[in-house]
mmCIF file of C-alpha atoms in Angstrom:
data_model
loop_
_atom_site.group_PDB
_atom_site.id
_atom_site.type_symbol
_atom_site.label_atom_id
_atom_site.label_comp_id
_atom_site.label_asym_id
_atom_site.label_seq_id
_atom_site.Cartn_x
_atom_site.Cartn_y
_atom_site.Cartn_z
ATOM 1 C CA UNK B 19 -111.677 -34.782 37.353
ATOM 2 C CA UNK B 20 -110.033 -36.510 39.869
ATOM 3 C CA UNK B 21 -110.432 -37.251 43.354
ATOM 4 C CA UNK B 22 -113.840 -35.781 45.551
ATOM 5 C CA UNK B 23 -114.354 -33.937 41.925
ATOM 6 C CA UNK B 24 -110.794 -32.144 42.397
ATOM 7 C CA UNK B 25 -109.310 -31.457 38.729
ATOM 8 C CA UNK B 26 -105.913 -31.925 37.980
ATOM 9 C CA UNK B 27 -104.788 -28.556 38.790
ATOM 10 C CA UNK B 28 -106.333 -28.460 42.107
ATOM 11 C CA UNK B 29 -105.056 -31.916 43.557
ATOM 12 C CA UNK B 30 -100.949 -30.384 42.616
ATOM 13 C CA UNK B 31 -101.597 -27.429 44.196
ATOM 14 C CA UNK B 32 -102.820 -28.961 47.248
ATOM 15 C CA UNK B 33 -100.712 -32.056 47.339
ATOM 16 C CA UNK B 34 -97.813 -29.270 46.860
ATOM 17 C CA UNK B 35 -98.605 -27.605 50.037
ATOM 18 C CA UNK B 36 -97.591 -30.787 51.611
ATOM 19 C CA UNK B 37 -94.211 -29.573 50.755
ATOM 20 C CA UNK B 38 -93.860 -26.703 52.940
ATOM 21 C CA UNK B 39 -95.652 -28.836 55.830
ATOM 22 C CA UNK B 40 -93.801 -29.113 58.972
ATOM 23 C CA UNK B 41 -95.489 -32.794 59.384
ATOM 24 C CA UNK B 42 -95.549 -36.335 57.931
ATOM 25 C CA UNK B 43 -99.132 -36.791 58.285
ATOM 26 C CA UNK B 44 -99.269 -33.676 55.298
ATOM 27 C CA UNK B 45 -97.783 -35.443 52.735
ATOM 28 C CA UNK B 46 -99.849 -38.638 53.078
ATOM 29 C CA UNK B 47 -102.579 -36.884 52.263
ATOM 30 C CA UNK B 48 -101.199 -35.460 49.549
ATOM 31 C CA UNK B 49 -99.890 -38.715 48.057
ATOM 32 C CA UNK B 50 -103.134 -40.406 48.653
ATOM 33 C CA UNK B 51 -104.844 -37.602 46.350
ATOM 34 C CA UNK B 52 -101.892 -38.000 43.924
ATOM 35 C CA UNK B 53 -102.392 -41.933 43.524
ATOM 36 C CA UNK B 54 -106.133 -41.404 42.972
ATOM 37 C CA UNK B 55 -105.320 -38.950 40.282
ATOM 38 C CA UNK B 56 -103.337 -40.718 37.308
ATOM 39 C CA UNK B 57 -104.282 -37.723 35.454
ATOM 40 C CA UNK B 58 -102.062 -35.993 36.949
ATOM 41 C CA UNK B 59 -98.830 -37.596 36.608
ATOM 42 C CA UNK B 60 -97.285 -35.997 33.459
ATOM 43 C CA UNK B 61 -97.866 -32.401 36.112
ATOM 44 C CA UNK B 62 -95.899 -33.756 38.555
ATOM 45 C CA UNK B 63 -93.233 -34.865 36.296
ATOM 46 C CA UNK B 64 -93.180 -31.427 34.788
ATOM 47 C CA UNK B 65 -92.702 -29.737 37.989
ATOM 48 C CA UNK B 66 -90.051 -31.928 39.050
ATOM 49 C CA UNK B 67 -87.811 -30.612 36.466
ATOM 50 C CA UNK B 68 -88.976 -27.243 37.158
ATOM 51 C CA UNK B 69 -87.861 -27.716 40.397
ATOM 52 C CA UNK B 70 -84.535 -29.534 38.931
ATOM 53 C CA UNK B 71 -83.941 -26.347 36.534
ATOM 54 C CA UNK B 72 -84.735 -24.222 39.462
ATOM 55 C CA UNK B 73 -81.736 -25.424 41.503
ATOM 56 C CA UNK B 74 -79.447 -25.152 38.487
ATOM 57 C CA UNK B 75 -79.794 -21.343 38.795
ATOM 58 C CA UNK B 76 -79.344 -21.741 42.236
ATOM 59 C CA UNK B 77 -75.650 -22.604 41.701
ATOM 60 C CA UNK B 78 -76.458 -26.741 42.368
ATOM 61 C CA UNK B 79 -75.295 -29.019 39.705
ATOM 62 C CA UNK B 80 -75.792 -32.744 39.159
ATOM 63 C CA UNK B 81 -74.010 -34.458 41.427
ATOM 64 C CA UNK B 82 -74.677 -32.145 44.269
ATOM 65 C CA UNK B 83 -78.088 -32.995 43.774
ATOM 66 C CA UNK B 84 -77.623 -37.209 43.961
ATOM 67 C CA UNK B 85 -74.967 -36.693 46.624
ATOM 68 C CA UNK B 86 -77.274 -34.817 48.561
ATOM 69 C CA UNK B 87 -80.507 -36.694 47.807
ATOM 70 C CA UNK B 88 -78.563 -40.387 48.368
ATOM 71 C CA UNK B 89 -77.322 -38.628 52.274
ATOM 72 C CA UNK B 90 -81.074 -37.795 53.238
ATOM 73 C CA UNK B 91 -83.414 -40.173 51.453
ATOM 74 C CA UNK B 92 -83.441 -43.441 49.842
ATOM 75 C CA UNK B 93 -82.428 -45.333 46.573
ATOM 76 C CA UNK B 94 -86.120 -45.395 45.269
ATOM 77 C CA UNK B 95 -85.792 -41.567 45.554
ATOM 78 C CA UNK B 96 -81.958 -40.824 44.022
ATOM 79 C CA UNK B 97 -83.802 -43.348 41.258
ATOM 80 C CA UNK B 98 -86.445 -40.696 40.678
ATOM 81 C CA UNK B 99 -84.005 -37.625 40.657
ATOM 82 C CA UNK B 100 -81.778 -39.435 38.359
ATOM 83 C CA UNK B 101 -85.066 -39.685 36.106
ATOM 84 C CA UNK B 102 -85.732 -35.895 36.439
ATOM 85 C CA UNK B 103 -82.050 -34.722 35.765
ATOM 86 C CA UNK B 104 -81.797 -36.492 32.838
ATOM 87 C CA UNK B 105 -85.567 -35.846 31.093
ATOM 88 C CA UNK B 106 -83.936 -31.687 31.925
ATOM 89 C CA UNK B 107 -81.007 -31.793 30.657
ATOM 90 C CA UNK B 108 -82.184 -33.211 27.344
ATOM 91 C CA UNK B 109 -83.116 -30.423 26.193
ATOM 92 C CA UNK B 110 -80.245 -28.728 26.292
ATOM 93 C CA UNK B 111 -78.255 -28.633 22.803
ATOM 94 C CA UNK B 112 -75.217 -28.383 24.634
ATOM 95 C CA UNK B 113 -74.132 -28.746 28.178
ATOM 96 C CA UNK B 114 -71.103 -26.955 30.422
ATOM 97 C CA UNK B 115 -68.131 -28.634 31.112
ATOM 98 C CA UNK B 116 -67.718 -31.500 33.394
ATOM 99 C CA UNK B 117 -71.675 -32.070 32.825
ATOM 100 C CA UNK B 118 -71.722 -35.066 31.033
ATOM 101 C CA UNK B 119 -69.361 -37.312 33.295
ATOM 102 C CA UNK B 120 -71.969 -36.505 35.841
ATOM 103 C CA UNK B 121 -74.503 -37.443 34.071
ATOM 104 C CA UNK B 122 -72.997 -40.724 32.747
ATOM 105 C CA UNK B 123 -72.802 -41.443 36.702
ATOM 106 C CA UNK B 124 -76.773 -41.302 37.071
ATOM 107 C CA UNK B 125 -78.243 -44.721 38.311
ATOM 108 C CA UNK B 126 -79.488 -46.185 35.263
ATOM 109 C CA UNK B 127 -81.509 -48.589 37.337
ATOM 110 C CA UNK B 128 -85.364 -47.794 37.150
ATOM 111 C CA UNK B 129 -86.186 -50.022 39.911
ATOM 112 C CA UNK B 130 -89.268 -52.057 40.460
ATOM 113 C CA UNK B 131 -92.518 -50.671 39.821
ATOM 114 C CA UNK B 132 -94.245 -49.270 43.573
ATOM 115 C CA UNK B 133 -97.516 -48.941 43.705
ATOM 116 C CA UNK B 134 -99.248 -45.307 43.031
ATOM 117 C CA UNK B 135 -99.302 -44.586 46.509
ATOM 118 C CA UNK B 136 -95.687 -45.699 47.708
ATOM 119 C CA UNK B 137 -94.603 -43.822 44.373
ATOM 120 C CA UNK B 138 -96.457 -40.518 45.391
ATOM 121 C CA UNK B 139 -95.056 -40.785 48.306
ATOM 122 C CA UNK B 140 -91.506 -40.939 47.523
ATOM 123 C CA UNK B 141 -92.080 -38.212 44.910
ATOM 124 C CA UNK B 142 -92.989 -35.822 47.182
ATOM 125 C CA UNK B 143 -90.305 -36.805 49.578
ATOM 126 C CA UNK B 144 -87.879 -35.977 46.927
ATOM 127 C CA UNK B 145 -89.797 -33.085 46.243
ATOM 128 C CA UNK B 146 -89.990 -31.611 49.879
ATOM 129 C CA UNK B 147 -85.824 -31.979 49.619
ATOM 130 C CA UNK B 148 -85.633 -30.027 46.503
ATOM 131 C CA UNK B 149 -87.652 -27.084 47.633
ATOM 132 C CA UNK B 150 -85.796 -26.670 50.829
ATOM 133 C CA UNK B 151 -82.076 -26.499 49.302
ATOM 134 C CA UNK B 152 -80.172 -23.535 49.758
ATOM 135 C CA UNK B 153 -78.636 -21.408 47.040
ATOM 136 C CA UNK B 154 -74.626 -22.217 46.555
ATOM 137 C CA UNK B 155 -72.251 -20.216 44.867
ATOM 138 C CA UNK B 156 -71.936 -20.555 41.453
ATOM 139 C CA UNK B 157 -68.685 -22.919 39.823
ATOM 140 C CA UNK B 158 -69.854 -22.872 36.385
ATOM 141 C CA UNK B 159 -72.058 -21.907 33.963
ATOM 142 C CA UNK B 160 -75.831 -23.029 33.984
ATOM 143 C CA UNK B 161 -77.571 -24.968 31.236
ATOM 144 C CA UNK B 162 -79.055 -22.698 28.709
ATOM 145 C CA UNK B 163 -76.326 -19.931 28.917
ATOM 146 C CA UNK B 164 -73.316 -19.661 26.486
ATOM 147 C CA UNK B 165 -70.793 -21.904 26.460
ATOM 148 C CA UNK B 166 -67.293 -21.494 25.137
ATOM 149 C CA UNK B 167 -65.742 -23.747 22.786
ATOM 150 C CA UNK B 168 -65.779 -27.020 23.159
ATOM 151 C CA UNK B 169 -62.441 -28.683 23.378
ATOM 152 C CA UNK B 170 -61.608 -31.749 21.025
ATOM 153 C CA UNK B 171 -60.867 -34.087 23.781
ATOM 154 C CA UNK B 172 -59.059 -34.273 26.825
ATOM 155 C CA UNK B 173 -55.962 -32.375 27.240
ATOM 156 C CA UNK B 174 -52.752 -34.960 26.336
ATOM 157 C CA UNK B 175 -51.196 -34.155 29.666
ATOM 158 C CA UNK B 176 -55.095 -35.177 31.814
ATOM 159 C CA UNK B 177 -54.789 -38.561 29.316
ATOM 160 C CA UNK B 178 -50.921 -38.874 30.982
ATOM 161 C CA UNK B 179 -51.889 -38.048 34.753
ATOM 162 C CA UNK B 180 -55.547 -40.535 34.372
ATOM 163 C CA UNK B 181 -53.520 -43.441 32.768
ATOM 164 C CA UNK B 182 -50.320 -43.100 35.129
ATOM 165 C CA UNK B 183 -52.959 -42.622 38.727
ATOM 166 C CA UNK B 184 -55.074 -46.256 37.212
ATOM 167 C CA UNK B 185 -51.101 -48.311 36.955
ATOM 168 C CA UNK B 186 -51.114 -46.850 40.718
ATOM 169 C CA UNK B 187 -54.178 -47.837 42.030
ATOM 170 C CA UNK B 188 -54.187 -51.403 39.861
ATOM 171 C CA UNK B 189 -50.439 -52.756 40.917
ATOM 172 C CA UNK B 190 -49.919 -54.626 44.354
ATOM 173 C CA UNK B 191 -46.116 -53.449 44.552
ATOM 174 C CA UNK B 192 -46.436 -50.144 46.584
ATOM 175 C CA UNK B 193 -42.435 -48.917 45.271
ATOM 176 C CA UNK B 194 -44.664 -49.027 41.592
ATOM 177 C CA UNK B 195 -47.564 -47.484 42.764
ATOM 178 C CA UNK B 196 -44.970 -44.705 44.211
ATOM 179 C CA UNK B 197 -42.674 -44.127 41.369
ATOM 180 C CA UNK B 198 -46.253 -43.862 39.099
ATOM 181 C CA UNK B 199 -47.817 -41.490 41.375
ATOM 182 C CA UNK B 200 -44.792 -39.459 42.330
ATOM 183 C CA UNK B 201 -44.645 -39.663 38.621
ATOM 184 C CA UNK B 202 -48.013 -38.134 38.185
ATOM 185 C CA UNK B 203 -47.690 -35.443 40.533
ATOM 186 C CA UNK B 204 -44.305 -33.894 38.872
ATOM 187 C CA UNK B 205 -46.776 -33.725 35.222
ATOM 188 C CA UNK B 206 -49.459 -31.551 36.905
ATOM 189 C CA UNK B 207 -46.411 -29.099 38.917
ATOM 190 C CA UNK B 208 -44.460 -28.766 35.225
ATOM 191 C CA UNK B 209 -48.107 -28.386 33.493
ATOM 192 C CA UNK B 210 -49.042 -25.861 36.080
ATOM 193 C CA UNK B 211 -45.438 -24.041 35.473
ATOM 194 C CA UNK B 212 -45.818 -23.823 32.154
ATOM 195 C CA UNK B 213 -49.663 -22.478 32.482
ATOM 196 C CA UNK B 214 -47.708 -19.879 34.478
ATOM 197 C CA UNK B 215 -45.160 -18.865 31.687
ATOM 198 C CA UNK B 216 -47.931 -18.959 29.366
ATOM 199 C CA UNK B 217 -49.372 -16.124 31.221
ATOM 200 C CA UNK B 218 -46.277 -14.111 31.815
ATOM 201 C CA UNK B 219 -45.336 -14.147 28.492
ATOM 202 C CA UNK B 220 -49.430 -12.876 27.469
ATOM 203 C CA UNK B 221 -51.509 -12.079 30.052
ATOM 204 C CA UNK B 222 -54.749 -13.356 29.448
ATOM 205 C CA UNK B 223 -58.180 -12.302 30.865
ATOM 206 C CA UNK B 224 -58.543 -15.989 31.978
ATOM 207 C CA UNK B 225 -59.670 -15.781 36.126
ATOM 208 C CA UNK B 226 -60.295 -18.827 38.598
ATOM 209 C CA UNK B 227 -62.839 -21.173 38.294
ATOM 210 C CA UNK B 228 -64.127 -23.811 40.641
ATOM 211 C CA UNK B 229 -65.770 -27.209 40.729
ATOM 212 C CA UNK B 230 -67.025 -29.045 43.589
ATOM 213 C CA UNK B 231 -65.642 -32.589 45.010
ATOM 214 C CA UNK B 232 -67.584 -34.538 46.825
ATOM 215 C CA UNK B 233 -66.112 -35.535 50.078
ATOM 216 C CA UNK B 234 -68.170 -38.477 51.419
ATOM 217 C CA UNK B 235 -68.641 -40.275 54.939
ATOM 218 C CA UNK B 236 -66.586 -42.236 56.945
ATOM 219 C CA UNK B 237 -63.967 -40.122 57.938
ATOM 220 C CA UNK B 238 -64.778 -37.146 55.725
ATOM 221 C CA UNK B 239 -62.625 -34.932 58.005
ATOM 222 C CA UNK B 240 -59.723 -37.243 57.026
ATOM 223 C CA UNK B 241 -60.891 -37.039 53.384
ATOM 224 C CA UNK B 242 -61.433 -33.423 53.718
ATOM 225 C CA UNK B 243 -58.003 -32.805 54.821
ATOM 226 C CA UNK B 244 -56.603 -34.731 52.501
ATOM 227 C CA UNK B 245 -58.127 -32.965 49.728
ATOM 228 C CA UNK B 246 -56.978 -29.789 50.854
ATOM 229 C CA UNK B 247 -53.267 -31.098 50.813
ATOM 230 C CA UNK B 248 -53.642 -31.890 47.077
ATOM 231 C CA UNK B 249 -55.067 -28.308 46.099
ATOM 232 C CA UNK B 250 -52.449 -26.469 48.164
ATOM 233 C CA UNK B 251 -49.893 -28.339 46.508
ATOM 234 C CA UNK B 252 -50.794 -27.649 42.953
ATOM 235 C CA UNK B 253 -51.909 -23.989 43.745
ATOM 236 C CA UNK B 254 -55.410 -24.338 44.262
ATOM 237 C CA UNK B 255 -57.671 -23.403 47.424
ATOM 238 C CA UNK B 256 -60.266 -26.268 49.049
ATOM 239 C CA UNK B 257 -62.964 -25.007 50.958
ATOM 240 C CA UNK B 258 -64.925 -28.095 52.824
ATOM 241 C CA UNK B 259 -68.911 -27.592 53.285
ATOM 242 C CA UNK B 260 -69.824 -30.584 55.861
ATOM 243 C CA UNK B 261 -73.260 -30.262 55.603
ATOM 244 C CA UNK B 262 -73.626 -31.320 52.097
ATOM 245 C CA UNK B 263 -71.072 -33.372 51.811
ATOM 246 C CA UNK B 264 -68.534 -31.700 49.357
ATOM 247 C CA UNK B 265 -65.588 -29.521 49.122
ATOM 248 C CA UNK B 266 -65.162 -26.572 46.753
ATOM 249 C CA UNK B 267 -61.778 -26.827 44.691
ATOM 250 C CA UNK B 268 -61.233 -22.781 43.477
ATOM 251 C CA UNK B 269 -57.960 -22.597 41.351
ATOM 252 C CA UNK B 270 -57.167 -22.075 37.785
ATOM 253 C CA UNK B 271 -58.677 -24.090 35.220
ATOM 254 C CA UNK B 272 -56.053 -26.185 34.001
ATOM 255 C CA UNK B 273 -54.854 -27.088 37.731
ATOM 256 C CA UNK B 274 -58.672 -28.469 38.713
ATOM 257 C CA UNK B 275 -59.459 -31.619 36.858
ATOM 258 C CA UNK B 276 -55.576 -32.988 37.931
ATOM 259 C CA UNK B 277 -56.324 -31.726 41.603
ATOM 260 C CA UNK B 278 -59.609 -34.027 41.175
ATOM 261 C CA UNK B 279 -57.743 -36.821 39.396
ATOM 262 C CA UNK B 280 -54.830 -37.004 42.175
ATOM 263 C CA UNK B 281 -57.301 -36.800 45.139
ATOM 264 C CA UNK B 282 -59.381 -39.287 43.896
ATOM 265 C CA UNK B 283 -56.762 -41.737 43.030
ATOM 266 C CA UNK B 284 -55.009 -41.187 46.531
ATOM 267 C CA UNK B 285 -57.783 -41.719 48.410
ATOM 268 C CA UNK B 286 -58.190 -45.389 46.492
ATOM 269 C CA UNK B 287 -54.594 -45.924 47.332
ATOM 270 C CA UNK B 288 -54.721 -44.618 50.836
ATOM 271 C CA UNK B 289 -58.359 -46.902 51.383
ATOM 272 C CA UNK B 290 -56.528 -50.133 50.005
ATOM 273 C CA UNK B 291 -53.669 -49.682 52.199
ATOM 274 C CA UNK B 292 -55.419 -48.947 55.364
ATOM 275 C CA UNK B 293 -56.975 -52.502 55.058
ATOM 276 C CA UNK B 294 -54.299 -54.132 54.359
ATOM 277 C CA UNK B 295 -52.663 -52.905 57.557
ATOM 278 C CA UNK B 296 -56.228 -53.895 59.420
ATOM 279 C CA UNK B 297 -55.717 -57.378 58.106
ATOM 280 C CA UNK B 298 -52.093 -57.704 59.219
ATOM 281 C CA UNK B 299 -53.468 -55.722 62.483
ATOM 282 C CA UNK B 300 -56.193 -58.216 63.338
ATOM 283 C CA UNK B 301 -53.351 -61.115 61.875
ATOM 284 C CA UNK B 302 -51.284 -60.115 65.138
ATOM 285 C CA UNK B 303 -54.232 -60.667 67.259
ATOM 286 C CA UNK B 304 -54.884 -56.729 67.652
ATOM 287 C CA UNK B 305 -58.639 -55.488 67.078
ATOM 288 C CA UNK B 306 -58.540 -52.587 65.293
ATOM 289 C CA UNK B 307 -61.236 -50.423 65.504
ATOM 290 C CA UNK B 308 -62.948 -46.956 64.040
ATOM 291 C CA UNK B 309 -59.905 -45.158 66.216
ATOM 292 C CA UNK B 310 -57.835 -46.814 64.226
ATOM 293 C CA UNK B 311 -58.805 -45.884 60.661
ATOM 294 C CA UNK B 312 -59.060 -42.237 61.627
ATOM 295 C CA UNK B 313 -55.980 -41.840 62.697
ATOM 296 C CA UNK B 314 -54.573 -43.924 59.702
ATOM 297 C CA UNK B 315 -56.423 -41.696 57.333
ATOM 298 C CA UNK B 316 -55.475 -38.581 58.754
ATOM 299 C CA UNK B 317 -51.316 -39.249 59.240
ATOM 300 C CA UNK B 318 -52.069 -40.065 55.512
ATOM 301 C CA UNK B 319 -53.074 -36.736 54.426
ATOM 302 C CA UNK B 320 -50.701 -34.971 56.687
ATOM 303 C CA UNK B 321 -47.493 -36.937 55.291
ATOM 304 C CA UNK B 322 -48.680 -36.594 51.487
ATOM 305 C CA UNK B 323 -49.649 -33.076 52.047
ATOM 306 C CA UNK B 324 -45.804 -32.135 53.358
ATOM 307 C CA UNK B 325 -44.139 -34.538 49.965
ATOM 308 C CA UNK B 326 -46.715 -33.067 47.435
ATOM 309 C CA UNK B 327 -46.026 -29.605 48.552
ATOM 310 C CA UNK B 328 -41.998 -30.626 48.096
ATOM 311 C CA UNK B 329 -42.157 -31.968 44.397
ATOM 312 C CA UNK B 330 -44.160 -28.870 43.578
ATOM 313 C CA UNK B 331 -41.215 -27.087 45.223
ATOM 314 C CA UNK B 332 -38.763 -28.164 43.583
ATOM 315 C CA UNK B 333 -40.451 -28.076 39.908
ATOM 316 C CA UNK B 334 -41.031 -24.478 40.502
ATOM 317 C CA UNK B 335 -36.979 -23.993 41.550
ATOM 318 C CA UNK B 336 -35.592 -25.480 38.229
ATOM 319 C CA UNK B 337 -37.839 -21.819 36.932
ATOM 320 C CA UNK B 338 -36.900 -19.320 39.388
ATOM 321 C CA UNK B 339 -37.692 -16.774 36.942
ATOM 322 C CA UNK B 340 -41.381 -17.798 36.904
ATOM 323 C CA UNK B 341 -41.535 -17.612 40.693
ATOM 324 C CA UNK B 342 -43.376 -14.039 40.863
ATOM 325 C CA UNK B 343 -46.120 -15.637 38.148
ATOM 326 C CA UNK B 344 -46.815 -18.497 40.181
ATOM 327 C CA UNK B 345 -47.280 -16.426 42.987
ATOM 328 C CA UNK B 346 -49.029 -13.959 40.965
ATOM 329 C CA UNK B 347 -51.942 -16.300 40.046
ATOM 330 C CA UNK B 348 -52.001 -18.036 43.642
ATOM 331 C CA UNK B 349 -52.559 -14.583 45.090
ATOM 332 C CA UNK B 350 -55.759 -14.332 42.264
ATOM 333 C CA UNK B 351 -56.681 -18.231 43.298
ATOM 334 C CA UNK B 352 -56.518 -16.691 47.407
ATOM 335 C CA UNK B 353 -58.737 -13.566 45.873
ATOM 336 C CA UNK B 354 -61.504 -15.756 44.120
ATOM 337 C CA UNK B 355 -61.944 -18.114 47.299
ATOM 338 C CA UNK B 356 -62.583 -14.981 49.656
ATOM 339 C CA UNK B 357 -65.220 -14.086 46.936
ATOM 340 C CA UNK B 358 -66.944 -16.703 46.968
ATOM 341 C CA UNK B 359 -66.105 -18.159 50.765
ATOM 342 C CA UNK B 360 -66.291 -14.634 52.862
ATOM 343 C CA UNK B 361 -66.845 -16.124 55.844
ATOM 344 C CA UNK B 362 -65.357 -19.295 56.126
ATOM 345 C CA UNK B 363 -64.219 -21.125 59.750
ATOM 346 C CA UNK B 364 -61.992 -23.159 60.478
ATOM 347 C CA UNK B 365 -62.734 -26.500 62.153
ATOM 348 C CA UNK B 366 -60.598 -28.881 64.830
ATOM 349 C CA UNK B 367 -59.988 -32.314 63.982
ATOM 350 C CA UNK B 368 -62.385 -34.852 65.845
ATOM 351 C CA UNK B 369 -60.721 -38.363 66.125
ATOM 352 C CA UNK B 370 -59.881 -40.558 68.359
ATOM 353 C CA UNK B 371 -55.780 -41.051 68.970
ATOM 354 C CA UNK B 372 -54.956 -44.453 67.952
ATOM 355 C CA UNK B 373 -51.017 -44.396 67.913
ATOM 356 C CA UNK B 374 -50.639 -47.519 65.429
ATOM 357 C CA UNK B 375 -53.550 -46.039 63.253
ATOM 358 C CA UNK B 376 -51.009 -42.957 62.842
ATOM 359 C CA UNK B 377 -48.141 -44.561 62.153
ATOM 360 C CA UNK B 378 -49.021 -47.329 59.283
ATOM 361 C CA UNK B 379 -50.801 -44.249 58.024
ATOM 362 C CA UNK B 380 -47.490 -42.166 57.781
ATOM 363 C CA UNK B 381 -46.064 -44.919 56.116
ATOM 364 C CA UNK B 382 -48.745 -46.053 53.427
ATOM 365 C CA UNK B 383 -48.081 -42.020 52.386
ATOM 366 C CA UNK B 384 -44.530 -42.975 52.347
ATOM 367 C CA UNK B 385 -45.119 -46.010 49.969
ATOM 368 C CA UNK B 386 -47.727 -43.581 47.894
ATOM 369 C CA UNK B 387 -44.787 -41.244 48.057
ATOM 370 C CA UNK B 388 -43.547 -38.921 45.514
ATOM 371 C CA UNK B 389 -39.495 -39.409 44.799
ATOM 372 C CA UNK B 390 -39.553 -39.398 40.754
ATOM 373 C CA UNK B 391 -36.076 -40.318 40.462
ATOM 374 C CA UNK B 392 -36.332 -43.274 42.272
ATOM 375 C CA UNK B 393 -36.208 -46.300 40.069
ATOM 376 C CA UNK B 394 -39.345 -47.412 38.184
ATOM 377 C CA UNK B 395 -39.523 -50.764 38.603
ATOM 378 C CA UNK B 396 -39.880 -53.066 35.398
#
C-alpha cells in the first residue's frame, strides 16, 4: 500500500490525472504521492514507454521526440526520455532505417541522482509533454512492422559524399573547402541521374519517402531556407514545420541521406564563416549584431541555392535523353509532398536588413561554391 492506504494502482491513476491538468499545483500533488510510493516506480517506467511506443504510431520518431523535449523542458528531462527510448526500442529485433544513428545520439549521461520528489516531478513533466503531442505524418516505418532488407553498409557513393563534406568542413583554405564541396555536390546530381536511368530503363514500384531534419534555433528561417535550396537542387521537396523545430525532406530514397549530408555540412561551413567575418567585423571597430548574422545566413542560402541548382543543371544536360525521367520522378516527389503537406503556407522572411551581413554572406557561398573544374588545390 502506499500513501493514505492508496495501492499502487490507485496513486498512477491519480498522479496521471495530473497530466491532463490545466495547473502546476496538479502535478505536485501527484509527484508528492509518487515519491511516497517507491512501489510504484517500475509502473511509471512502464507507462513511459507506453507512452514512447504510443507516439511511434503516431508518426514521431526519436529525434523528434529529444528535439522537441530539449525546446520545452530541461536536460534532467531529455535525460529521462533518452532512458525511455532506449529501454523501448530494445525490444525490437530489428529497427527501420536511419533508427540507430538516432539512437547512438541519445545522451548517455544519467545525471545525478534527484531526490524522489524532484524526480517525480520531472517525470511527469516529461510525461504531461508526451501526452499532449500531436500526430505527424508518417516518414517511415514503425518499430514492430516489417522491414525490408537490410543493406550491407552504406552505399559507396554516401561513403564518397560523407568523407569529401568532413575535408570541407576540417580545412581553413576556403578555394579547398570549395573545390571538395562543389566536388560533393556533382556525386549526388550524377548519382541521382543515374537513379533516373535506372528507372527508365525498369520501372520499379519504388515511390517517395521522407525523413525529417531538424532545423534548430537561431536563425531557423535562415536554416530553413537553406535547407530547402539543397532539396530543390537534388530533386527533393522541404516542407519546414516551425513549431517543432524540423523540416520534412520528401524525395526519392537515394536523393535523402545526401540532401541531409550536404545541408548539414553547409550549414557547418556557412556557421564557421559567418564568425570569421564577425571577428574581422568587430577587428574594424564595427559591432556586429543579431541583424547581422541574419542577413549573413540568409544571402548564404540564397547564393548556394542559385549554384547548387546550376551544377545539377548542367549534370542533367550532358543526359538530355534522361530529361523526361528526371522530371518524371520530380513530378511523383511534387505528388507525395501534397499528400502528405495538403495545406501548407507559405511564410515571409523576418530579419532585420543588415547590408554587410548580406554581402560577406553572398560571398562565404561563393567560397563554399560549387565550380568542379576549378583546380583542387594540393
Amino acid at each position: 500500500m502506499g500513501r493514505e492506504g492508496y495501492g499502487v494502482s490507485t496513486i498512477i491513476e491519480k498522479a496521471f490525472e495530473a497530466l491532463y491538468a490545466s495547473d502546476d499545483g496538479s502535478l505536485d500533488t501527484a509527484a508528492s504521492l509518487l515519491a511516497a510510493a517507491p512501489g510504484a516506480d517500475a509502473e511509471l517506467v512502464r507507462r513511459g514507454e507506453e507512452f514512447v511506443r504510443t507516439l511511434w504510431v503516431r508518426g514521431w520518431q526519436p529525434a523528434d521526440l529529444v528535439r522537441t523535449a530539449r525546446r520545452e523542458l530541461s536536460d534532467e528531462h531529455v535525460r529521462l526520455l533518452a532512458g525511455l527510448i532506449r529501454t523501448e526500442t530494445a525490444g525490437y529485433g530489428r529497427l527501420p532505417h536511419r533508427w540507430q544513428a538516432q539512437l547512438a545520439d541519445l545522451d548517455a549521461d544519467a545525471g545525478r541522482p534527484a531526490d524522489r520528489f524532484s524526480r517525480a516531478t520531472a517525470v511527469l513533466e516529461l510525461y504531461r509533454l508526451l501526452v499532449r503531442l500531436p500526430r505527424l505524418d508518417a516518414v517511415g516505418p514503425v518499430p514492430g512492422e516489417t522491414l525490408p532488407p537490410a543493406a550491407a553498409g552504406e552505399p559507396r557513393m554516401l561513403t564518397r559524399i560523407r568523407a569529401l563534406l568532413a575535408k570541407a568542413e576540417a580545412t581553413g583554405y576556403p578555394e579547398e573547402a570549395e573545390a571538395l564541396t562543389a566536388k560533393a555536390q556533382e556525386l549526388m546530381a550524377r548519382h541521382s541521374l543515374d537513379e533516373a536511368t535506372l528507372a527508365a530503363g525498369a520501372p520499379s514500384p519504388e515511390t517517395p519517402g521522407a525523413i525529417r531534419i531538424g532545423v534548430e534555433p537561431p536563425y531557423e528561417q535562415a536554416k530553413a531556407i537553406l535547407l530547402d535550396a539543397v532539396a530543390t537542387a537534388n530533386h527533393c521537396r522541404a516542407v519546414w514545420n516551425e513549431a517543432y523545430g524540423f523540416s520534412t525532406v520528401v524525395g526519392f530514397e537515394a536523393d535523402l541521406d545526401p540532401v541531409e549530408l550536404l545541408y548539414t555540412s553547409l550549414l557547418v561551413q556557412g556557421t564557421a564563416a559567418m564568425t570569421r567575418a564577425e571577428a574581422e567585423q568587430r577587428a574594424g571597430g564595427r559591432k556586429r549584431t543579431k541583424s547581422f548574422r541574419q542577413s549573413f545566413l540568409l544571402a548564404y542560402a540564397n547564393r548556394l541555392g542559385a549554384r547548387l541548382s546550376a551544377t545539377s543543371r548542367r549534370v542533367a544536360a550532358e543526359a538530355p535523353t534522361l530529361l523526361p525521367a528526371l522530371a518524371s520522378r520530380e513530378v511523383a516527389v511534387g505528388a507525395r509532398t501534397d499528400e502528405l503537406f495538403p495545406e501548407t503556407r507559405t511564410t515571409r522572411v523576418r530579419a532585420a536588413w543588415d547590408e554587410a551581413g548580406w554581402t560577406t554572406g553572398a560571398t562565404a557561398a561563393d567560397q563554399a561554391g560549387l565550380h568542379p573544374n576549378r583546380p583542387h588545390l594540393p
